[in-house]
mmCIF file of C-alpha atoms and ligand atoms in Angstrom:
data_model
loop_
_atom_site.group_PDB
_atom_site.id
_atom_site.type_symbol
_atom_site.label_atom_id
_atom_site.label_comp_id
_atom_site.label_asym_id
_atom_site.label_seq_id
_atom_site.Cartn_x
_atom_site.Cartn_y
_atom_site.Cartn_z
ATOM 1 C CA UNK U 20 -65.163 2.830 -21.288
ATOM 2 C CA UNK U 21 -63.169 6.190 -21.425
ATOM 3 C CA UNK U 22 -64.691 9.362 -20.941
ATOM 4 C CA UNK U 23 -63.522 12.195 -22.931
ATOM 5 C CA UNK U 24 -62.336 15.028 -20.771
ATOM 6 C CA UNK U 25 -65.464 17.073 -20.795
ATOM 7 C CA UNK U 26 -67.423 14.504 -20.050
ATOM 8 C CA UNK U 27 -65.063 13.726 -17.219
ATOM 9 C CA UNK U 28 -65.256 17.512 -16.238
ATOM 10 C CA UNK U 29 -69.246 17.312 -16.094
ATOM 11 C CA UNK U 30 -69.075 13.985 -13.611
ATOM 12 C CA UNK U 31 -66.099 15.783 -11.265
ATOM 13 C CA UNK U 32 -68.341 19.384 -11.317
ATOM 14 C CA UNK U 33 -71.898 17.541 -10.145
ATOM 15 C CA UNK U 34 -69.705 15.818 -7.549
ATOM 16 C CA UNK U 35 -68.489 19.646 -6.211
ATOM 17 C CA UNK U 36 -64.712 19.046 -7.472
ATOM 18 C CA UNK U 37 -63.517 22.671 -8.716
ATOM 19 C CA UNK U 38 -62.773 22.997 -12.537
ATOM 20 C CA UNK U 39 -62.152 26.387 -14.630
ATOM 21 C CA UNK U 40 -65.220 27.669 -16.037
ATOM 22 C CA UNK U 41 -65.443 26.670 -19.830
ATOM 23 C CA UNK U 42 -67.598 25.245 -22.281
ATOM 24 C CA UNK U 43 -66.957 23.109 -25.206
ATOM 25 C CA UNK U 44 -66.557 24.143 -28.889
ATOM 26 C CA UNK U 45 -66.803 22.579 -31.988
ATOM 27 C CA UNK U 46 -66.457 25.872 -34.242
ATOM 28 C CA UNK U 47 -63.640 29.240 -34.189
ATOM 29 C CA UNK U 48 -66.449 31.110 -33.526
ATOM 30 C CA UNK U 49 -67.922 29.620 -31.260
ATOM 31 C CA UNK U 50 -64.034 29.376 -29.876
ATOM 32 C CA UNK U 51 -64.303 33.311 -29.971
ATOM 33 C CA UNK U 52 -67.286 33.892 -28.638
ATOM 34 C CA UNK U 53 -66.496 31.334 -25.151
ATOM 35 C CA UNK U 54 -63.401 33.287 -24.736
ATOM 36 C CA UNK U 55 -65.008 37.099 -25.223
ATOM 37 C CA UNK U 56 -67.292 35.861 -22.381
ATOM 38 C CA UNK U 57 -64.421 34.298 -20.027
ATOM 39 C CA UNK U 58 -62.465 37.494 -20.550
ATOM 40 C CA UNK U 59 -58.660 37.032 -20.846
ATOM 41 C CA UNK U 60 -56.765 34.302 -21.572
ATOM 42 C CA UNK U 61 -58.194 30.804 -22.578
ATOM 43 C CA UNK U 62 -57.107 27.154 -23.091
ATOM 44 C CA UNK U 63 -58.103 25.586 -26.278
ATOM 45 C CA UNK U 64 -57.989 21.371 -25.326
ATOM 46 C CA UNK U 65 -58.370 19.166 -28.306
ATOM 47 C CA UNK U 66 -61.581 16.533 -27.279
ATOM 48 C CA UNK U 67 -59.790 13.068 -28.223
ATOM 49 C CA UNK U 68 -59.701 9.842 -26.251
ATOM 50 C CA UNK U 69 -55.861 9.591 -26.318
ATOM 51 C CA UNK U 70 -53.521 10.485 -23.689
ATOM 52 C CA UNK U 71 -50.631 13.009 -23.893
ATOM 53 C CA UNK U 72 -52.152 15.883 -25.428
ATOM 54 C CA UNK U 73 -50.058 18.334 -24.525
ATOM 55 C CA UNK U 74 -46.807 16.946 -25.392
ATOM 56 C CA UNK U 75 -49.046 16.201 -28.960
ATOM 57 C CA UNK U 76 -50.056 19.491 -29.653
ATOM 58 C CA UNK U 77 -53.811 19.463 -28.771
ATOM 59 C CA UNK U 78 -53.353 21.829 -26.369
ATOM 60 C CA UNK U 79 -52.771 25.603 -27.037
ATOM 61 C CA UNK U 80 -53.253 28.909 -25.174
ATOM 62 C CA UNK U 81 -54.802 31.577 -26.780
ATOM 63 C CA UNK U 82 -54.215 35.533 -25.069
ATOM 64 C CA UNK U 83 -57.365 36.721 -27.116
ATOM 65 C CA UNK U 84 -60.385 35.996 -28.650
ATOM 66 C CA UNK U 85 -59.403 36.437 -32.285
ATOM 67 C CA UNK U 86 -56.263 34.107 -31.520
ATOM 68 C CA UNK U 87 -58.732 31.646 -29.642
ATOM 69 C CA UNK U 88 -60.704 31.766 -32.876
ATOM 70 C CA UNK U 89 -57.276 31.057 -35.175
ATOM 71 C CA UNK U 90 -55.810 28.436 -33.189
ATOM 72 C CA UNK U 91 -59.551 26.422 -32.712
ATOM 73 C CA UNK U 92 -59.311 26.881 -36.823
ATOM 74 C CA UNK U 93 -56.180 24.955 -36.803
ATOM 75 C CA UNK U 94 -56.715 22.317 -33.849
ATOM 76 C CA UNK U 95 -60.591 21.296 -35.308
ATOM 77 C CA UNK U 96 -60.484 19.082 -38.413
ATOM 78 C CA UNK U 97 -56.831 18.247 -37.507
ATOM 79 C CA UNK U 98 -55.799 14.998 -36.397
ATOM 80 C CA UNK U 99 -54.126 14.138 -32.919
ATOM 81 C CA UNK U 100 -52.754 10.523 -32.811
ATOM 82 C CA UNK U 101 -54.746 9.665 -35.925
ATOM 83 C CA UNK U 102 -57.753 10.770 -34.665
ATOM 84 C CA UNK U 103 -60.194 13.652 -35.860
ATOM 85 C CA UNK U 104 -60.240 16.435 -34.057
ATOM 86 C CA UNK U 105 -64.327 17.182 -33.360
ATOM 87 C CA UNK U 106 -64.613 18.971 -30.735
ATOM 88 C CA UNK U 107 -62.282 21.338 -27.535
ATOM 89 C CA UNK U 108 -62.842 22.196 -24.180
ATOM 90 C CA UNK U 109 -62.372 26.038 -24.090
ATOM 91 C CA UNK U 110 -61.492 27.283 -20.515
ATOM 92 C CA UNK U 111 -60.337 30.134 -19.285
ATOM 93 C CA UNK U 112 -56.653 29.965 -18.582
ATOM 94 C CA UNK U 113 -55.777 29.267 -14.731
ATOM 95 C CA UNK U 114 -52.228 31.217 -13.194
ATOM 96 C CA UNK U 115 -50.629 27.884 -12.055
ATOM 97 C CA UNK U 116 -48.734 28.133 -8.580
ATOM 98 C CA UNK U 117 -47.915 24.364 -8.297
ATOM 99 C CA UNK U 118 -48.941 21.122 -10.080
ATOM 100 C CA UNK U 119 -50.334 18.030 -8.229
ATOM 101 C CA UNK U 120 -51.386 14.479 -9.250
ATOM 102 C CA UNK U 121 -54.418 12.702 -7.567
ATOM 103 C CA UNK U 122 -55.911 9.717 -9.002
ATOM 104 C CA UNK U 123 -57.527 6.274 -8.006
ATOM 105 C CA UNK U 124 -57.123 2.699 -9.522
ATOM 106 C CA UNK U 125 -57.200 -0.480 -8.788
ATOM 107 C CA UNK U 126 -54.299 -2.524 -7.617
ATOM 108 C CA UNK U 127 -54.635 -5.641 -8.949
ATOM 109 C CA UNK U 128 -52.346 -7.209 -6.823
ATOM 110 C CA UNK U 129 -53.946 -6.350 -3.584
ATOM 111 C CA UNK U 130 -57.591 -6.449 -5.574
ATOM 112 C CA UNK U 131 -58.898 -2.958 -3.612
ATOM 113 C CA UNK U 132 -58.699 0.424 -4.876
ATOM 114 C CA UNK U 133 -55.628 2.388 -4.141
ATOM 115 C CA UNK U 134 -55.496 6.195 -4.225
ATOM 116 C CA UNK U 135 -52.319 7.662 -5.731
ATOM 117 C CA UNK U 136 -50.695 11.332 -4.640
ATOM 118 C CA UNK U 137 -47.768 13.265 -6.026
ATOM 119 C CA UNK U 138 -47.012 16.633 -5.611
ATOM 120 C CA UNK U 139 -44.914 16.393 -8.579
ATOM 121 C CA UNK U 140 -48.145 16.157 -11.196
ATOM 122 C CA UNK U 141 -48.806 17.783 -14.419
ATOM 123 C CA UNK U 142 -45.963 15.109 -16.583
ATOM 124 C CA UNK U 143 -46.341 11.701 -16.749
ATOM 125 C CA UNK U 144 -47.313 9.980 -13.279
ATOM 126 C CA UNK U 145 -45.602 6.451 -14.193
ATOM 127 C CA UNK U 146 -42.244 8.663 -15.611
ATOM 128 C CA UNK U 147 -42.497 10.033 -12.320
ATOM 129 C CA UNK U 148 -42.853 6.543 -9.911
ATOM 130 C CA UNK U 149 -39.873 4.977 -12.194
ATOM 131 C CA UNK U 150 -37.385 8.293 -11.526
ATOM 132 C CA UNK U 151 -38.597 9.628 -7.919
ATOM 133 C CA UNK U 152 -40.283 6.875 -6.270
ATOM 134 C CA UNK U 153 -40.918 8.648 -3.245
ATOM 135 C CA UNK U 154 -42.266 11.580 -4.657
ATOM 136 C CA UNK U 155 -45.502 9.328 -5.400
ATOM 137 C CA UNK U 156 -47.751 8.302 -2.404
ATOM 138 C CA UNK U 157 -49.869 4.932 -2.646
ATOM 139 C CA UNK U 158 -52.304 3.983 -0.123
ATOM 140 C CA UNK U 159 -54.656 1.321 -0.780
ATOM 141 C CA UNK U 160 -58.441 1.477 0.297
ATOM 142 C CA UNK U 161 -60.034 -1.733 1.579
ATOM 143 C CA UNK U 162 -63.320 -1.382 -0.187
ATOM 144 C CA UNK U 163 -65.247 -2.736 2.957
ATOM 145 C CA UNK U 164 -63.972 -0.027 5.358
ATOM 146 C CA UNK U 165 -64.739 2.709 3.669
ATOM 147 C CA UNK U 166 -62.144 6.069 3.568
ATOM 148 C CA UNK U 167 -61.100 6.271 6.962
ATOM 149 C CA UNK U 168 -59.083 9.861 7.709
ATOM 150 C CA UNK U 169 -55.639 7.939 8.684
ATOM 151 C CA UNK U 170 -55.314 6.808 5.382
ATOM 152 C CA UNK U 171 -55.290 10.048 3.691
ATOM 153 C CA UNK U 172 -53.272 11.877 6.140
ATOM 154 C CA UNK U 173 -50.966 8.922 5.030
ATOM 155 C CA UNK U 174 -51.256 10.106 1.418
ATOM 156 C CA UNK U 175 -50.740 13.171 1.846
ATOM 157 C CA UNK U 176 -47.858 13.210 3.927
ATOM 158 C CA UNK U 177 -46.048 14.699 1.132
ATOM 159 C CA UNK U 178 -48.577 17.742 0.173
ATOM 160 C CA UNK U 179 -47.643 21.032 1.332
ATOM 161 C CA UNK U 180 -49.464 21.802 4.753
ATOM 162 C CA UNK U 181 -51.523 24.815 3.029
ATOM 163 C CA UNK U 182 -52.990 22.665 1.312
ATOM 164 C CA UNK U 183 -54.034 19.151 3.050
ATOM 165 C CA UNK U 184 -57.295 20.072 4.281
ATOM 166 C CA UNK U 185 -58.566 21.384 0.440
ATOM 167 C CA UNK U 186 -56.681 17.900 -0.609
ATOM 168 C CA UNK U 187 -58.915 15.847 2.048
ATOM 169 C CA UNK U 188 -62.046 17.241 1.088
ATOM 170 C CA UNK U 189 -61.159 16.815 -2.485
ATOM 171 C CA UNK U 190 -59.807 13.310 -1.928
ATOM 172 C CA UNK U 191 -63.330 12.439 -0.355
ATOM 173 C CA UNK U 192 -65.576 13.380 -3.895
ATOM 174 C CA UNK U 193 -63.266 11.986 -6.178
ATOM 175 C CA UNK U 194 -63.494 8.507 -4.045
ATOM 176 C CA UNK U 195 -67.105 8.952 -4.246
ATOM 177 C CA UNK U 196 -67.077 9.555 -8.430
ATOM 178 C CA UNK U 197 -64.859 6.262 -8.619
ATOM 179 C CA UNK U 198 -67.513 3.989 -6.375
ATOM 180 C CA UNK U 199 -70.629 5.815 -8.115
ATOM 181 C CA UNK U 200 -69.789 5.553 -11.619
ATOM 182 C CA UNK U 201 -67.933 1.956 -10.920
ATOM 183 C CA UNK U 202 -64.714 3.200 -12.683
ATOM 184 C CA UNK U 203 -61.113 1.762 -12.965
ATOM 185 C CA UNK U 204 -59.721 5.178 -12.813
ATOM 186 C CA UNK U 205 -60.097 8.753 -12.039
ATOM 187 C CA UNK U 206 -57.461 10.826 -12.195
ATOM 188 C CA UNK U 207 -56.468 14.929 -12.232
ATOM 189 C CA UNK U 208 -53.118 15.472 -13.709
ATOM 190 C CA UNK U 209 -52.667 18.498 -13.011
ATOM 191 C CA UNK U 210 -54.343 19.463 -10.259
ATOM 192 C CA UNK U 211 -53.245 22.809 -10.375
ATOM 193 C CA UNK U 212 -52.637 25.208 -7.076
ATOM 194 C CA UNK U 213 -54.329 28.819 -8.269
ATOM 195 C CA UNK U 214 -55.202 31.862 -6.673
ATOM 196 C CA UNK U 215 -58.898 30.444 -6.331
ATOM 197 C CA UNK U 216 -57.400 27.387 -4.841
ATOM 198 C CA UNK U 217 -57.120 23.977 -5.965
ATOM 199 C CA UNK U 218 -58.556 23.600 -9.711
ATOM 200 C CA UNK U 219 -58.985 20.134 -11.668
ATOM 201 C CA UNK U 220 -57.332 21.412 -14.981
ATOM 202 C CA UNK U 221 -57.633 17.705 -16.232
ATOM 203 C CA UNK U 222 -60.155 15.042 -16.018
ATOM 204 C CA UNK U 223 -59.696 11.052 -16.879
ATOM 205 C CA UNK U 224 -62.211 9.117 -16.006
ATOM 206 C CA UNK U 225 -62.403 5.151 -17.198
ATOM 207 C CA UNK U 226 -65.441 3.305 -16.316
ATOM 208 C CA UNK U 227 -65.222 -0.566 -15.900
ATOM 209 C CA UNK U 228 -66.902 -1.889 -19.222
ATOM 210 C CA UNK U 229 -69.059 -4.196 -17.076
ATOM 211 C CA UNK U 230 -71.010 -1.342 -15.726
ATOM 212 C CA UNK U 231 -74.061 -0.859 -17.213
ATOM 213 C CA UNK U 232 -75.045 2.760 -16.905
ATOM 214 C CA UNK U 233 -77.838 4.463 -16.108
ATOM 215 C CA UNK U 234 -79.591 7.367 -17.550
ATOM 216 C CA UNK U 235 -76.755 9.523 -16.584
ATOM 217 C CA UNK U 236 -74.654 8.416 -19.043
ATOM 218 C CA UNK U 237 -76.873 8.199 -22.354
ATOM 219 C CA UNK U 238 -74.646 9.247 -25.257
ATOM 220 C CA UNK U 239 -71.465 9.225 -23.607
ATOM 221 C CA UNK U 240 -70.277 5.615 -24.829
ATOM 222 C CA UNK U 241 -70.169 6.160 -28.613
ATOM 223 C CA UNK U 242 -68.773 9.720 -27.843
ATOM 224 C CA UNK U 243 -66.143 8.683 -26.246
ATOM 225 C CA UNK U 244 -64.579 5.307 -28.150
ATOM 226 C CA UNK U 245 -61.587 5.540 -29.836
ATOM 227 C CA UNK U 246 -62.882 5.599 -33.483
ATOM 228 C CA UNK U 247 -60.087 3.025 -34.319
ATOM 229 C CA UNK U 248 -60.756 0.655 -31.705
ATOM 230 C CA UNK U 249 -64.352 0.823 -32.404
ATOM 231 C CA UNK U 250 -63.352 0.088 -35.984
ATOM 232 C CA UNK U 251 -61.607 -2.658 -34.952
ATOM 233 C CA UNK U 252 -63.519 -4.019 -32.805
ATOM 234 C CA UNK U 253 -66.365 -4.610 -36.061
ATOM 235 C CA UNK U 254 -64.283 -6.038 -37.922
ATOM 236 C CA UNK U 255 -63.163 -8.946 -35.563
ATOM 237 C CA UNK U 256 -59.723 -7.163 -34.478
ATOM 238 C CA UNK U 257 -58.794 -6.622 -30.959
ATOM 239 C CA UNK U 258 -56.538 -3.122 -31.162
ATOM 240 C CA UNK U 259 -55.634 -1.558 -28.290
ATOM 241 C CA UNK U 260 -53.182 1.749 -28.360
ATOM 242 C CA UNK U 261 -49.807 2.392 -26.758
ATOM 243 C CA UNK U 262 -47.620 5.054 -26.625
ATOM 244 C CA UNK U 263 -44.804 4.127 -28.913
ATOM 245 C CA UNK U 264 -43.608 3.940 -32.553
ATOM 246 C CA UNK U 265 -43.356 -0.070 -33.580
ATOM 247 C CA UNK U 266 -46.922 -1.330 -34.971
ATOM 248 C CA UNK U 267 -47.398 -4.916 -33.964
ATOM 249 C CA UNK U 268 -49.895 -7.401 -35.577
ATOM 250 C CA UNK U 269 -49.979 -10.662 -34.243
ATOM 251 C CA UNK U 270 -52.373 -13.802 -34.310
ATOM 252 C CA UNK U 271 -53.266 -14.783 -30.405
ATOM 253 C CA UNK U 272 -53.207 -12.903 -27.541
ATOM 254 C CA UNK U 273 -50.094 -14.375 -26.082
ATOM 255 C CA UNK U 274 -48.285 -14.418 -28.999
ATOM 256 C CA UNK U 275 -48.718 -10.834 -29.376
ATOM 257 C CA UNK U 276 -48.236 -9.952 -25.865
ATOM 258 C CA UNK U 277 -44.482 -12.183 -26.585
ATOM 259 C CA UNK U 278 -43.953 -9.987 -29.600
ATOM 260 C CA UNK U 279 -44.248 -6.777 -27.022
ATOM 261 C CA UNK U 280 -42.118 -7.969 -24.541
ATOM 262 C CA UNK U 281 -39.745 -8.956 -27.093
ATOM 263 C CA UNK U 282 -39.580 -5.099 -28.454
ATOM 264 C CA UNK U 283 -39.132 -3.657 -25.591
ATOM 265 C CA UNK U 284 -36.169 -5.959 -24.676
ATOM 266 C CA UNK U 285 -34.415 -4.881 -28.224
ATOM 267 C CA UNK U 286 -34.989 -1.279 -26.868
ATOM 268 C CA UNK U 287 -38.409 -0.436 -28.993
ATOM 269 C CA UNK U 288 -42.011 0.649 -27.822
ATOM 270 C CA UNK U 289 -44.947 -0.998 -29.048
ATOM 271 C CA UNK U 290 -46.945 1.616 -31.202
ATOM 272 C CA UNK U 291 -50.745 -0.835 -30.416
ATOM 273 C CA UNK U 292 -51.393 -4.112 -29.742
ATOM 274 C CA UNK U 293 -53.135 -5.933 -32.839
ATOM 275 C CA UNK U 294 -54.299 -9.529 -32.594
ATOM 276 C CA UNK U 295 -55.746 -10.896 -36.036
ATOM 277 C CA UNK U 296 -56.960 -13.781 -34.096
ATOM 278 C CA UNK U 297 -57.423 -17.092 -35.154
ATOM 279 C CA UNK U 298 -58.037 -18.376 -38.999
ATOM 280 C CA UNK U 299 -57.818 -14.277 -40.525
ATOM 281 C CA UNK U 300 -58.435 -14.434 -44.017
ATOM 282 C CA UNK U 301 -56.820 -11.574 -46.313
ATOM 283 C CA UNK U 302 -59.291 -8.892 -45.807
ATOM 284 C CA UNK U 303 -58.928 -9.566 -42.279
ATOM 285 C CA UNK U 304 -55.157 -9.176 -42.070
ATOM 286 C CA UNK U 305 -55.346 -6.035 -44.575
ATOM 287 C CA UNK U 306 -57.831 -4.158 -42.493
ATOM 288 C CA UNK U 307 -55.398 -4.592 -39.179
ATOM 289 C CA UNK U 308 -52.408 -2.967 -41.676
ATOM 290 C CA UNK U 309 -54.484 -0.294 -42.512
ATOM 291 C CA UNK U 310 -55.348 0.386 -38.756
ATOM 292 C CA UNK U 311 -51.788 0.644 -38.006
ATOM 293 C CA UNK U 312 -51.127 2.784 -40.780
ATOM 294 C CA UNK U 313 -54.083 5.545 -40.080
ATOM 295 C CA UNK U 314 -53.225 5.221 -35.981
ATOM 296 C CA UNK U 315 -50.331 7.557 -37.336
ATOM 297 C CA UNK U 316 -47.874 6.615 -34.086
ATOM 298 C CA UNK U 317 -46.053 3.696 -36.190
ATOM 299 C CA UNK U 318 -42.964 4.209 -37.485
ATOM 300 C CA UNK U 319 -42.356 0.799 -38.625
ATOM 301 C CA UNK U 320 -44.777 -2.725 -38.386
ATOM 302 C CA UNK U 321 -43.819 -5.761 -37.377
ATOM 303 C CA UNK U 322 -46.616 -8.890 -37.963
ATOM 304 C CA UNK U 323 -45.551 -11.725 -36.039
ATOM 305 C CA UNK U 324 -47.897 -14.803 -37.299
ATOM 306 C CA UNK U 325 -47.304 -18.405 -36.160
ATOM 307 C CA UNK U 326 -49.650 -20.504 -38.734
ATOM 308 C CA UNK U 327 -52.144 -22.765 -37.009
ATOM 309 C CA UNK U 328 -55.534 -22.719 -38.410
ATOM 310 C CA UNK U 329 -54.462 -19.242 -39.722
ATOM 311 C CA UNK U 330 -52.837 -19.810 -43.243
ATOM 312 C CA UNK U 331 -49.708 -18.332 -43.494
ATOM 313 C CA UNK U 332 -50.636 -17.357 -47.598
ATOM 314 C CA UNK U 333 -53.602 -15.583 -46.286
ATOM 315 C CA UNK U 334 -51.854 -13.471 -44.213
ATOM 316 C CA UNK U 335 -49.163 -12.472 -46.848
ATOM 317 C CA UNK U 336 -51.790 -11.392 -49.535
ATOM 318 C CA UNK U 337 -53.517 -9.272 -46.804
ATOM 319 C CA UNK U 338 -49.972 -7.571 -46.242
ATOM 320 C CA UNK U 339 -49.126 -7.389 -49.448
ATOM 321 C CA UNK U 340 -52.654 -5.872 -50.193
ATOM 322 C CA UNK U 341 -51.925 -3.146 -47.857
ATOM 323 C CA UNK U 342 -48.802 -2.017 -48.508
ATOM 324 C CA UNK U 343 -49.825 0.965 -50.760
ATOM 325 C CA UNK U 344 -51.286 2.494 -47.772
ATOM 326 C CA UNK U 345 -49.104 1.432 -45.289
ATOM 327 C CA UNK U 346 -46.607 4.272 -46.217
ATOM 328 C CA UNK U 347 -43.912 2.192 -43.249
ATOM 329 C CA UNK U 348 -41.232 -0.208 -43.440
ATOM 330 C CA UNK U 349 -42.799 -3.883 -42.958
ATOM 331 C CA UNK U 350 -41.088 -6.800 -41.148
ATOM 332 C CA UNK U 351 -42.652 -9.879 -41.276
ATOM 333 C CA UNK U 352 -42.132 -13.127 -39.394
ATOM 334 C CA UNK U 353 -44.610 -15.763 -40.827
ATOM 335 C CA UNK U 354 -44.237 -19.726 -39.816
ATOM 336 C CA UNK U 355 -46.365 -22.676 -40.134
ATOM 337 C CA UNK U 356 -49.039 -23.413 -41.630
ATOM 338 C CA UNK U 357 -48.512 -23.006 -45.910
ATOM 339 C CA UNK U 358 -45.457 -20.575 -44.852
ATOM 340 C CA UNK U 359 -43.543 -21.485 -48.098
ATOM 341 C CA UNK U 360 -46.778 -20.218 -50.111
ATOM 342 C CA UNK U 361 -46.817 -16.966 -47.778
ATOM 343 C CA UNK U 362 -42.846 -16.442 -48.381
ATOM 344 C CA UNK U 363 -43.575 -16.686 -52.108
ATOM 345 C CA UNK U 364 -46.540 -14.154 -52.056
ATOM 346 C CA UNK U 365 -44.021 -11.579 -50.244
ATOM 347 C CA UNK U 366 -41.356 -12.285 -52.157
ATOM 348 C CA UNK U 367 -43.174 -11.508 -54.841
ATOM 349 C CA UNK U 368 -44.160 -8.513 -53.280
ATOM 350 C CA UNK U 369 -40.165 -7.623 -52.280
ATOM 351 C CA UNK U 370 -40.691 -8.704 -48.920
ATOM 352 C CA UNK U 371 -37.940 -10.787 -47.216
ATOM 353 C CA UNK U 372 -39.411 -12.418 -44.115
ATOM 354 C CA UNK U 373 -37.324 -12.557 -41.188
ATOM 355 C CA UNK U 374 -37.104 -16.286 -39.716
ATOM 356 C CA UNK U 375 -36.850 -15.633 -36.104
ATOM 357 C CA UNK U 376 -39.084 -13.455 -33.640
ATOM 358 C CA UNK U 377 -36.080 -12.089 -31.958
ATOM 359 C CA UNK U 378 -34.645 -11.119 -35.293
ATOM 360 C CA UNK U 379 -37.685 -9.305 -36.285
ATOM 361 C CA UNK U 380 -38.096 -7.594 -32.851
ATOM 362 C CA UNK U 381 -34.649 -6.166 -33.293
ATOM 363 C CA UNK U 382 -34.770 -5.297 -36.899
ATOM 364 C CA UNK U 383 -38.264 -3.494 -36.436
ATOM 365 C CA UNK U 384 -36.840 -1.866 -33.439
ATOM 366 C CA UNK U 385 -33.562 -0.386 -35.552
ATOM 367 C CA UNK U 386 -35.767 0.500 -38.341
ATOM 368 C CA UNK U 387 -38.396 2.858 -35.856
ATOM 369 C CA UNK U 388 -34.935 4.390 -34.486
ATOM 370 C CA UNK U 389 -34.092 5.085 -38.103
ATOM 371 C CA UNK U 390 -31.257 3.044 -38.531
ATOM 372 C CA UNK U 391 -31.946 0.452 -40.548
HETATM 373 P P1 GDP A 425 -53.043 15.690 -21.202
HETATM 374 O O1 GDP A 425 -51.720 16.024 -21.987
HETATM 375 O O2 GDP A 425 -53.713 15.527 -22.259
HETATM 376 O O3 GDP A 425 -52.867 15.277 -20.177
HETATM 377 O O4 GDP A 425 -53.718 17.531 -20.972
HETATM 378 P P2 GDP A 425 -53.886 18.700 -19.987
HETATM 379 O O5 GDP A 425 -55.283 18.654 -19.811
HETATM 380 O O6 GDP A 425 -53.218 17.607 -18.505
HETATM 381 O O7 GDP A 425 -53.069 19.446 -20.411
HETATM 382 C C1 GDP A 425 -51.373 19.501 -20.434
HETATM 383 C C2 GDP A 425 -50.616 20.637 -19.194
HETATM 384 O O8 GDP A 425 -51.010 22.378 -20.236
HETATM 385 C C3 GDP A 425 -50.968 20.457 -18.241
HETATM 386 O O9 GDP A 425 -49.762 19.810 -17.514
HETATM 387 C C4 GDP A 425 -50.842 21.991 -17.722
HETATM 388 O O10 GDP A 425 -49.237 22.406 -17.934
HETATM 389 C C5 GDP A 425 -51.265 22.816 -19.163
HETATM 390 N N1 GDP A 425 -52.550 23.137 -18.936
HETATM 391 C C6 GDP A 425 -53.986 22.891 -19.237
HETATM 392 N N2 GDP A 425 -54.349 23.848 -18.645
HETATM 393 C C7 GDP A 425 -53.667 24.820 -18.431
HETATM 394 C C8 GDP A 425 -54.453 26.513 -17.738
HETATM 395 O O11 GDP A 425 -55.195 26.701 -17.878
HETATM 396 N N3 GDP A 425 -53.377 27.808 -17.634
HETATM 397 C C9 GDP A 425 -51.832 26.987 -17.768
HETATM 398 N N4 GDP A 425 -50.986 27.934 -17.270
HETATM 399 N N5 GDP A 425 -51.707 25.488 -17.937
HETATM 400 C C10 GDP A 425 -52.360 24.754 -18.433
HETATM 401 MN MN1 MN A 426 -53.231 15.418 -18.118
#
């Protein structure tokens, strides 16, 4: 369960992790009142359970209460990566001296929590780790041992000396949150150095789905789920949102993962993982295509189906039914049970399937890049 920023921020606050003053708002008028109360410029932040809001236009700086009202009006009701924006966090804008990254996640290789720190925060940490691995420190914490100071000293070796003491304190509190809420991830990015010291300007908290939350969580779960992922689950589909622009539908997790790999190998980036499962009828396929269309990210859809108990004619019918709402090109690879019928249905709708997955991936990536 991924919490929204305001929920994660509330947990941080309770744990004594400093956050800028602010409030959750649901109307432009409220945004204006909060801005008046805070005094000075405010940052308005769309509360949607997807990352990279800054780049997607979901974070706005308002210099005055009037401007806060105007900007809140444009953000509220709009969609960010296909998710309607229903609430904003309005916080006092901080004067940032430097941006850091601090997070804890589970390292699946060593099967223990790992602390991650970088003095180059505020940007995509995976990108920093890829281009400048020396700027990212990772220190595993053996869970039975607790948080020994020597591990934190290693973690913060890259930190400016004047911030180390504060970082130590903060890391202890963050580790407390990680354990208490049974998280898969807690992340502060950016952790900003300001005049008043370090401030958590963003809060990302993912609670393990097998954790049975107590009282303190009531009402959080529904609010935090990606509405498209929830809708998919209800329709019996596994849908996971990713960051790229090639929409992918397949049957079976293995085939879908192989398709993701092929798209990456062909130089593309998957927009989602979508498994229609075994034996899907046309309606479920149609629903899957609609979800990809509504996620608002994909520039092309690649359907890769191996017919076993799933029948190619049902898949083709579902695709054809949904083409009206799709609005993007679709590349289809179909093979197996009722393949000939499926291909005929596609042909009647003017769709020409490709013969191999490799061909499909290459064509989809070319279309996403605008080449065709
Ligand atoms: P994300 O893009 O979804 O991770 O959203 P963030 O909450 O991390 O905000 C994106 C970026 O906006 C941050 O990396 C900061 O650079 C900037 N930002 C957020 N809050 C403030 C603020 O109070 N003051 C200033 N100057 N920049 C901010
Ligand atoms: Mn962030």
